[in-house]
Coordinates of C-alpha atoms in Angstrom, one line a residue:
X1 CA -6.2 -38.9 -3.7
X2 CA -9.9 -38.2 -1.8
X3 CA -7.7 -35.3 0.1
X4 CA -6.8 -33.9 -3.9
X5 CA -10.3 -34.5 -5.1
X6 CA -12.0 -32.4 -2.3
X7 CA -9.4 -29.8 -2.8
X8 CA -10.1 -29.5 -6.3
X9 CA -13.7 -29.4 -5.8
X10 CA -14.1 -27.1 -3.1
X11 CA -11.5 -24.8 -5.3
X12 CA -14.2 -25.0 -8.3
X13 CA -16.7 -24.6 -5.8
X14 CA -15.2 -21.4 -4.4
X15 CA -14.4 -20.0 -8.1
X16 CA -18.0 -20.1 -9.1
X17 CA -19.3 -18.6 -5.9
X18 CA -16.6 -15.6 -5.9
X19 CA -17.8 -14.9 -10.0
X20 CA -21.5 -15.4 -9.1
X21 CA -21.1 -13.7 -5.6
X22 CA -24.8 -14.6 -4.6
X23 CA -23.2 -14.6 -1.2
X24 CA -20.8 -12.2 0.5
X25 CA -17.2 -13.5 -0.6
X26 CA -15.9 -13.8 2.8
X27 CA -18.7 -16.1 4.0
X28 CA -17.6 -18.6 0.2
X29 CA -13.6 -18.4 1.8
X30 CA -14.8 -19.5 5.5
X31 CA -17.8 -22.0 4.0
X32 CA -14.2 -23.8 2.4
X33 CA -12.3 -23.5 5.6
X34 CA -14.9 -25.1 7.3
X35 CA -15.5 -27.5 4.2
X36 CA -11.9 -28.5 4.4
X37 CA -12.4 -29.2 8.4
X38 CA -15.1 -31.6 8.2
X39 CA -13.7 -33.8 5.1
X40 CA -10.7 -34.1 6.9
X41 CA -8.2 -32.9 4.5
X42 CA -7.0 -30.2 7.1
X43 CA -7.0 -30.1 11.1
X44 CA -9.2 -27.2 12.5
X45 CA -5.9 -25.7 13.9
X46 CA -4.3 -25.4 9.6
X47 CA -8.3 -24.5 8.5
X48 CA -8.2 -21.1 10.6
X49 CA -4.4 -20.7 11.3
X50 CA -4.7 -17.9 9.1
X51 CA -6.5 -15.7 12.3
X52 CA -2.8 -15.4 13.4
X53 CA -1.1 -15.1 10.1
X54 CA 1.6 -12.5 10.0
X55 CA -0.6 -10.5 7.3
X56 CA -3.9 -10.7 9.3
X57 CA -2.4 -9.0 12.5
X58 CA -0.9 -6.7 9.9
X59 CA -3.8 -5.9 8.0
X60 CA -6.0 -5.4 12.0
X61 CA -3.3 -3.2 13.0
X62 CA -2.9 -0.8 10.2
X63 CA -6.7 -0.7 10.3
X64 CA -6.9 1.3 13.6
X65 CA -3.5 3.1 12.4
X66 CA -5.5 4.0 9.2
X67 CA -8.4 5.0 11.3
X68 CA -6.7 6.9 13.3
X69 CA -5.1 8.9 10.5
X70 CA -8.3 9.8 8.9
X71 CA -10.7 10.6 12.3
X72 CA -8.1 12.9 13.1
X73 CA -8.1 14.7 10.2
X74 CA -4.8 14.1 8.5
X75 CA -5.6 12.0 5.8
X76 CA -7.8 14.7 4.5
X77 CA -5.0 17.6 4.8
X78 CA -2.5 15.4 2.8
X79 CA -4.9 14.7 0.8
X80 CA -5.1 18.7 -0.3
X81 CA -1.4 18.8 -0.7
X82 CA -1.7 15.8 -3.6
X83 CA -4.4 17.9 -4.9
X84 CA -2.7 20.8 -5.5
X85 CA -0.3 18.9 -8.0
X86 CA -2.9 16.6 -9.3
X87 CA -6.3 18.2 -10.1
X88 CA -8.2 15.5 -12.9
X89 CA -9.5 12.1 -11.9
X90 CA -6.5 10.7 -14.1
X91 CA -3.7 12.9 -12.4
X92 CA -4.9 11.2 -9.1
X93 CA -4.8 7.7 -10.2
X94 CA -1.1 8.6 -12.2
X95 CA 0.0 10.2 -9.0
X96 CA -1.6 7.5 -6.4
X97 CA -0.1 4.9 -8.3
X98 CA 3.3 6.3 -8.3
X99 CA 3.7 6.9 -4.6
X100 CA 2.3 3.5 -3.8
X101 CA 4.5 1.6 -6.5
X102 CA 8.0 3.8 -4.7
X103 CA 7.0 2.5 -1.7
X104 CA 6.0 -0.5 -2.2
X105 CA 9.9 -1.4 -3.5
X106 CA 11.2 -0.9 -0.2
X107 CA 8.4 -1.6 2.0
X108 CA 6.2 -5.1 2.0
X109 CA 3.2 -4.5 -0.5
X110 CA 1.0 -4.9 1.9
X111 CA 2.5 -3.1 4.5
X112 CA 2.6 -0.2 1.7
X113 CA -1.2 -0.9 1.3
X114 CA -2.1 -0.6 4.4
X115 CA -0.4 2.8 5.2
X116 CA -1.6 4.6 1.6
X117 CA -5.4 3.6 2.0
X118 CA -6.7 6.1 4.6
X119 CA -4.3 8.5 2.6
X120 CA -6.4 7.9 -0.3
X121 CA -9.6 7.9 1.5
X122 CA -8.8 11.6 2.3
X123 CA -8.6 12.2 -1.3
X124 CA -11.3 11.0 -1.7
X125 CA -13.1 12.9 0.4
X126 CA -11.5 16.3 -0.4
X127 CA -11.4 15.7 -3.9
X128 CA -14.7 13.8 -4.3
X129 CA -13.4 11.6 -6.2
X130 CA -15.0 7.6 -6.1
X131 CA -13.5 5.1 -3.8
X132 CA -13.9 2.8 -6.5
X133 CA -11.7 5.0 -9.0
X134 CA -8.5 5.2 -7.0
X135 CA -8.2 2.1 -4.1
X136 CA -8.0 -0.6 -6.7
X137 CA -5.1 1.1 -9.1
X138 CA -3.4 1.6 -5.4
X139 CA -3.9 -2.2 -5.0
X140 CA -2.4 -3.1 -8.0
X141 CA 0.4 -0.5 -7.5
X142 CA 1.3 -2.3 -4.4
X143 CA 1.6 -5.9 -6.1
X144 CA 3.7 -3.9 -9.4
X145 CA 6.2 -2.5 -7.0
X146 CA 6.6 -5.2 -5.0
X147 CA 8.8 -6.6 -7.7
X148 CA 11.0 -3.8 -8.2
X149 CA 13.9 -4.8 -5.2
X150 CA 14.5 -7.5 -3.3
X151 CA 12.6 -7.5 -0.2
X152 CA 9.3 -5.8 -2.0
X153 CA 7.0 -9.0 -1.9
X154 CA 7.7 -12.3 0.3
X155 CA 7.5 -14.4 -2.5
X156 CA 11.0 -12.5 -3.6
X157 CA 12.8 -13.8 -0.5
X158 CA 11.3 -17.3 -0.8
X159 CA 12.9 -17.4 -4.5
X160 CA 16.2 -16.0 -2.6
X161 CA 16.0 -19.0 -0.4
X162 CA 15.4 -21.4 -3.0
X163 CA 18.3 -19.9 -5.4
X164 CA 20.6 -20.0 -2.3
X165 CA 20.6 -24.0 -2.5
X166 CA 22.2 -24.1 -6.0
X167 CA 24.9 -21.3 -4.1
X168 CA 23.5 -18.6 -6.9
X169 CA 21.7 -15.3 -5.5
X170 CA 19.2 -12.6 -7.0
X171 CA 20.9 -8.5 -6.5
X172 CA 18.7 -6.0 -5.0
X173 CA 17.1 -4.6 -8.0
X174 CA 17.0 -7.5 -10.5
X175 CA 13.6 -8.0 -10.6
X176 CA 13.3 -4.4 -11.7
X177 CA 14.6 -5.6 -14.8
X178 CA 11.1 -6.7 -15.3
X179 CA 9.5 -5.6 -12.2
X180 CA 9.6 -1.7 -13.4
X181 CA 8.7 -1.8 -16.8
X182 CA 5.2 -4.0 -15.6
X183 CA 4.9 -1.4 -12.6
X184 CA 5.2 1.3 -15.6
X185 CA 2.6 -0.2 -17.9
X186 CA 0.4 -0.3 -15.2
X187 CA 0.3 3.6 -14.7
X188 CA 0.0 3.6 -18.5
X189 CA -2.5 1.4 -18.7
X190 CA -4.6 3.3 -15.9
X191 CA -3.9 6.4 -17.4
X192 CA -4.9 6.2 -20.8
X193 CA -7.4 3.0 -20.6
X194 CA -8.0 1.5 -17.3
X195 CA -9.6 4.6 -15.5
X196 CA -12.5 4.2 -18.2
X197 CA -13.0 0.6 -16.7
X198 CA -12.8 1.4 -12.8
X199 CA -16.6 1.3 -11.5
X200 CA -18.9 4.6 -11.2
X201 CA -20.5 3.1 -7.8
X202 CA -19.9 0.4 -5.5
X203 CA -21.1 -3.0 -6.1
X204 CA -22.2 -3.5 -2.3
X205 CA -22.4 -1.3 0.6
X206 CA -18.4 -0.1 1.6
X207 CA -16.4 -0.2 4.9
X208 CA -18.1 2.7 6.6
X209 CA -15.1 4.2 8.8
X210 CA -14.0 6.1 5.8
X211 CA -17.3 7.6 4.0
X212 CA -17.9 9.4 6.7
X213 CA -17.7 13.4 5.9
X214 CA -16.7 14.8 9.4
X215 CA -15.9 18.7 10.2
X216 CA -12.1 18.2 11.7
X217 CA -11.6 21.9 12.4
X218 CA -12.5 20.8 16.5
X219 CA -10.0 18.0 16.4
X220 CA -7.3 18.9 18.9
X221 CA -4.0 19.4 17.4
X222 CA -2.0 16.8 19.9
X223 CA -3.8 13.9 17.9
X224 CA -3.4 15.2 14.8
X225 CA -0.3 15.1 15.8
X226 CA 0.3 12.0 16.8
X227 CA -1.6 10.5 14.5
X228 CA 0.8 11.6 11.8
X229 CA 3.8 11.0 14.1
X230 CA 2.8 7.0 14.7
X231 CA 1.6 6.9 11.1
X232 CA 5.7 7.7 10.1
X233 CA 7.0 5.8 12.9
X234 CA 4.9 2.9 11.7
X235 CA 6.3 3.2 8.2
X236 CA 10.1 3.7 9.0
X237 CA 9.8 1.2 11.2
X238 CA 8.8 -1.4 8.8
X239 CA 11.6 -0.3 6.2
X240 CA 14.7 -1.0 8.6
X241 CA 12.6 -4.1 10.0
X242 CA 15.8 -6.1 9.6
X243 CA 18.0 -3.3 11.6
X244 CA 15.5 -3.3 14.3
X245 CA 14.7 -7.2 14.5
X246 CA 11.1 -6.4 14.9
X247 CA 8.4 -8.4 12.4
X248 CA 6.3 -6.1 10.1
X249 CA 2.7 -6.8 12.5
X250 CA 4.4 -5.8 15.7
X251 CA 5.8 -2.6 14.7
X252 CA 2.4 -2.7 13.6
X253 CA 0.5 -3.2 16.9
X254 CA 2.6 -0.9 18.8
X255 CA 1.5 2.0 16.7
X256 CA -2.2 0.9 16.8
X257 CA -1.6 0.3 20.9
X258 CA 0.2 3.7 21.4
X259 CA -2.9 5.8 19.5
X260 CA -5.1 4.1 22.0
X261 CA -3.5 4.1 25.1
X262 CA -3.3 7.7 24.2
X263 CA -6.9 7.9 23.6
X264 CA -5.7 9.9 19.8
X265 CA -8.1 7.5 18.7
X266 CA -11.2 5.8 20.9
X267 CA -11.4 2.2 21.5
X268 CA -14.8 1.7 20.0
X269 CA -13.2 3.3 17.2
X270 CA -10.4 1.6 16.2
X271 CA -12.4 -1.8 16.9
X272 CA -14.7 -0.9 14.4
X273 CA -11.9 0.0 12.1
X274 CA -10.9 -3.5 11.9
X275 CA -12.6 -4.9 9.0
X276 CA -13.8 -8.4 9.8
X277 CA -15.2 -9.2 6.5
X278 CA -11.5 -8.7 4.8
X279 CA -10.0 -10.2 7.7
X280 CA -12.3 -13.7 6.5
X281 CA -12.2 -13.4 2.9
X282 CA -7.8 -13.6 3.8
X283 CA -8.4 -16.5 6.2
X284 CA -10.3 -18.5 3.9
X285 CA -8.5 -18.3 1.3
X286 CA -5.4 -19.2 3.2
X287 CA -7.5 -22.3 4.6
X288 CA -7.5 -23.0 0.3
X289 CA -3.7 -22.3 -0.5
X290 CA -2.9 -24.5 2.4
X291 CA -5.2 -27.3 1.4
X292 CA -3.7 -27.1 -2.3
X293 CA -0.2 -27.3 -0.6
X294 CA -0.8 -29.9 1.7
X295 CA -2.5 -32.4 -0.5
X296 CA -0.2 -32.0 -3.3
X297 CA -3.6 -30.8 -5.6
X298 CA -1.2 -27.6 -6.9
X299 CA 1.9 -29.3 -7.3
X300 CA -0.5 -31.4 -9.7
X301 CA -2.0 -29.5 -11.5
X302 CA 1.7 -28.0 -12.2
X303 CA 3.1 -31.5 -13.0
X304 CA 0.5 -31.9 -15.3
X305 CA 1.0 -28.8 -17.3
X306 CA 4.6 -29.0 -17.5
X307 CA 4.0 -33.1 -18.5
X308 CA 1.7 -32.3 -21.4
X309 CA 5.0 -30.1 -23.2
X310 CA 7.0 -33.5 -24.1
X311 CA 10.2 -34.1 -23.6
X312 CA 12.2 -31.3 -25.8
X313 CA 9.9 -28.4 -25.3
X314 CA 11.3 -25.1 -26.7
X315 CA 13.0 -22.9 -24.4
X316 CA 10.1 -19.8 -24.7
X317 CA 7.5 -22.7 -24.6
X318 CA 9.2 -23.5 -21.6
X319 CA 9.5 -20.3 -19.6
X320 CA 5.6 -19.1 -21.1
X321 CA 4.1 -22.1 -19.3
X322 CA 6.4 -21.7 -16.1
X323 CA 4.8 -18.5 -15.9
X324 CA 1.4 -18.7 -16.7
X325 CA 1.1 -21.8 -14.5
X326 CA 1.9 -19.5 -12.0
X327 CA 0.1 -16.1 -13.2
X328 CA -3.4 -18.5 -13.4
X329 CA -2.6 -19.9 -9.6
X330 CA -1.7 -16.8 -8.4
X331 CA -5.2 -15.7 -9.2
X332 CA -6.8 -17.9 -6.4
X333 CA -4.0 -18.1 -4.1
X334 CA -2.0 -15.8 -2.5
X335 CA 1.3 -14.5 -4.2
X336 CA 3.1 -16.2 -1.8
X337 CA 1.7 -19.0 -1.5
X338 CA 1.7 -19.4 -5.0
X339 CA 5.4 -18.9 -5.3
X340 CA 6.1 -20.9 -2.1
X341 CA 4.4 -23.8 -4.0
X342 CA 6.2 -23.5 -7.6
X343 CA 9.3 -22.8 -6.0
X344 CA 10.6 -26.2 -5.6
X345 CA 8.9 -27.5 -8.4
X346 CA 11.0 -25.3 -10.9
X347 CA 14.0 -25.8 -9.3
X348 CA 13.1 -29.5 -9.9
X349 CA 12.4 -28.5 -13.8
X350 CA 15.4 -26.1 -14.2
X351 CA 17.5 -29.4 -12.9
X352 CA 15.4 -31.9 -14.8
X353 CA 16.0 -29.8 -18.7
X354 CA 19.2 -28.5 -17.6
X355 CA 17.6 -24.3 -17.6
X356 CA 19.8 -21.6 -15.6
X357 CA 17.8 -21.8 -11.9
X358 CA 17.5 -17.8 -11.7
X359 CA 15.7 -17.4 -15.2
X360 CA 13.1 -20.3 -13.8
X361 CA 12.4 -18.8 -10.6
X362 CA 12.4 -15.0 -12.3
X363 CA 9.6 -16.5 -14.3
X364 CA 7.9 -18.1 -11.3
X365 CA 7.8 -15.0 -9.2
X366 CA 7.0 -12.3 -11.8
X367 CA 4.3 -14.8 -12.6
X368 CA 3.4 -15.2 -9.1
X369 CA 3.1 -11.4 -8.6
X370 CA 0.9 -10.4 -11.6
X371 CA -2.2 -11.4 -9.4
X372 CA -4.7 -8.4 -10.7
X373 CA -8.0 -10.3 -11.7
X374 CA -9.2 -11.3 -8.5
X375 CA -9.8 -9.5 -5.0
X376 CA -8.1 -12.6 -3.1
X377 CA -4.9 -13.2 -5.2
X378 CA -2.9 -10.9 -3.1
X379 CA -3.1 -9.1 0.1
X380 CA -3.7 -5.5 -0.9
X381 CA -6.3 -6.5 -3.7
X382 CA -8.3 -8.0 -0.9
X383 CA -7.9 -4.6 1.6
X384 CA -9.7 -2.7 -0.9
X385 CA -12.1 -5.0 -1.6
X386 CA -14.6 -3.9 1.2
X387 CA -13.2 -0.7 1.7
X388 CA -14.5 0.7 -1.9
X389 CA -17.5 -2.0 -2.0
X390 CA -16.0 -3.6 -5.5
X391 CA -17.4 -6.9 -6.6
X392 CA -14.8 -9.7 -7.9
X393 CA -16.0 -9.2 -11.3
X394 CA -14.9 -5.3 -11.3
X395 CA -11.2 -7.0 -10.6
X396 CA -11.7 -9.4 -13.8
X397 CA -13.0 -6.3 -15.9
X398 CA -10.5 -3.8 -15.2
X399 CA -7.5 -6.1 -14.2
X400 CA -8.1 -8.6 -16.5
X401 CA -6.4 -6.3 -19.2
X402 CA -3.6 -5.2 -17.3
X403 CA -2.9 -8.9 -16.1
X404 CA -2.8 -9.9 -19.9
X405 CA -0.5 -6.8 -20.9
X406 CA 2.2 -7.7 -18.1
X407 CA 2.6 -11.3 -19.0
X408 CA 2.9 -10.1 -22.8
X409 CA 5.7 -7.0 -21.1
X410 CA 6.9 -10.4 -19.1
X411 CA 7.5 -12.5 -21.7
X412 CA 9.1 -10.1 -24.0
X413 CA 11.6 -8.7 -21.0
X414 CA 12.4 -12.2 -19.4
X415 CA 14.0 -14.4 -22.3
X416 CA 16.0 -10.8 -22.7
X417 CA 17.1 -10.4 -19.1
X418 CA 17.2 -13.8 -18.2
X419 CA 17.5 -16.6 -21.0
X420 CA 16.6 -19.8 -19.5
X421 CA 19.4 -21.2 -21.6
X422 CA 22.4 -18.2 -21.6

């Protein structure tokens, strides 16, 4: 119980410091990690474990990828071929958001982030259009799509796996049954509302290997060249991933290695691409979900919820709290360690009120998913983060809305698609 009652605290402790953000947010996620260290409740090797996570060696790699994209100049010229079609602030966003939420069905969402970001970074700069108006809807696009197919968001497959065990499985596209139309009423949303809400400036100073305003004309077409070249490589070789038996981060690394070894990009460059101050704020906050896991402090707070609903709670009762449980975790942990966590627990509940398993863990992971009000919820909202210089309350003002109008869109769609009692 101590292990649970540090958890908890540190957890309040880390909520209040990322809302007040009187220190950087990166320095509140390792203060935990190292919190969590000294009481004990995790070993220094689980604490900063997250240095080699899968999605940090992603995110370091498809920073000097990125890099390399815009210091050659490419970013910029794509960027002028999206302007021709899209000329208003709003046309950007709508077409962004589009092209990030496509992608993001058939590659990883962060993965997707990670590619799109110096893309819209040479909008920005040939459009002059804000940072702060066009990397967070791209965020958000990423974590939408990633619930439009089966392999869009880890927390999809982990469902998968846990379906598997009661010999049921999710197709391809059936989370688009609810995974589209929330994708969709984001780009509404951003269109006709949300692009009002966006911030003017940045909150604190942004990543600075994108602001600054270079004269490309002198860079020599061979990197260009390959700059573009790894940049597809990179992305088709993370959407046959499975064909190639190579994880996401390595095909990763072997672009970023191949642009240096070719010196298309310097190596004081693409060290300085990798942003250390995201790469900590991910760490941290894995140090948390781990903690939360470990000492059984989520799976409590779960049991507890579920608990207070009695014995014979209605079915929507049911499935609204199944996923609002996990929309409010989801917020403070990542999207798949959120799902990874509720997973078994509504397989247990599904079993327990006698509920069809696939409308449970439909609930779970759209719930999981809709992580939009916080910069450390899911991996692209906390790429952005530094990059445009947003503070966490710009992600509770302008996706606090769209997180409440996707778990209204969810709640409708889900009892339709998948009753929890057919």
């Amino acid at each position: 119980m101590d292990g649970v009652i540090v958890t908890l605290v540190l957890l309040v402790f880390a909520i209040i410091m990322f809302v007040w953000e009187k220190i950087p947010l990166s320095i509140t996620a390792m203060t935990v990690a190292v919190c969590l260290t000294l009481t004990g409740v995790l070993t220094p090797k689980e604490a900063f474990l997250g240095f080699v996570d899968s999605n940090v060696l992603l995110f370091m790699a498809m920073f000097i990828v990125g890099a390399a994209f815009f210091d050659t100049g490419v970013a910029h010229a794509v960027g002028g071929l999206i302007n021709r079609f899209a000329k208003t602030e709003r046309q950007l966003i709508i077409a962004v958001m589009c092209i990030t939420g496509l992608m993001s069905t058939f590659l990883s969402n962060t993965g997707t982030t990670a590619v799109l970001i110096p893309l819209a970074m040479g909008l920005v700069q040939r459009t002059g259009i804000k940072a702060t108006k066009l990397l967070m809807p791209l965020a958000i696009a990423a974590s939408a799509g990633g619930n439009v197919s089966l392999i869009g968001s880890p927390g999809n497959m982990i469902a998968q796996s846990g379906l598997a065990q009661q010999n049921l499985a999710f197709a391809f596209f059936d989370y688009a049954l609810v995974g589209l139309p929330v994708l969709l009423v984001g780009i509404a949303y951003f269109a006709l509302i949300g692009h009002k809400l966006l911030p003017e400036e940045p909150t604190h100073t942004p990543a600075t290997e994108y602001t600054t305003d270079a004269d490309y004309s002198k860079v020599a077409m061979w990197r260009k060249v390959f700059a573009a070249g790894t940049l597809v490589a990179t992305v088709l070789g993370m959407i046959f991933e499975s064909q190639l038996g190579i994880k996401l981060h390595v095909i990763a690394w072997i672009g970023a290695l191949f642009l240096v070894a070719t010196r298309t990009i310097s190596e004081k460059v693409s060290v300085n691409a990798i942003d250390m101050k995201t790469i900590l704020l991910f760490v941290g906050s894995l140090a948390l979900a781990q903690a939360l896991v470990k000492t059984g402090a989520g799976a409590m707070i779960a049991d507890t919820i579920i608990q207070s609903l009695g014995d014979d709670p209605s079915p929507f009762m049911l499935l609204a709290v199944v996923f609002c449980i996990a929309a409010i975790l989801t917020q403070f942990m990542s999207n798949t360690a959120t799902t990874a966590l509720l997973v078994p627990i509504s397989l247990a509940l599904a079993q327990q009120v006698g509920a069809d398993p696939k409308a449970v863990l439909m609930a779970t992971v759209i719930g999981g998913s809709v992580a939009f009000a916080t910069p450390i919820g899911c991996p692209p909202n906390t790429m952005v983060y530094n990059v445009a210089g947003y503070s966490f309350m710009d992600y509770v003002k302008v996706g606090g809305p769209y997180l409440i109008l996707a778990m209204i869109t969810s709640l409708i769609l889900l009892p339709i698609f998948f009753p929890f009692y057919p």
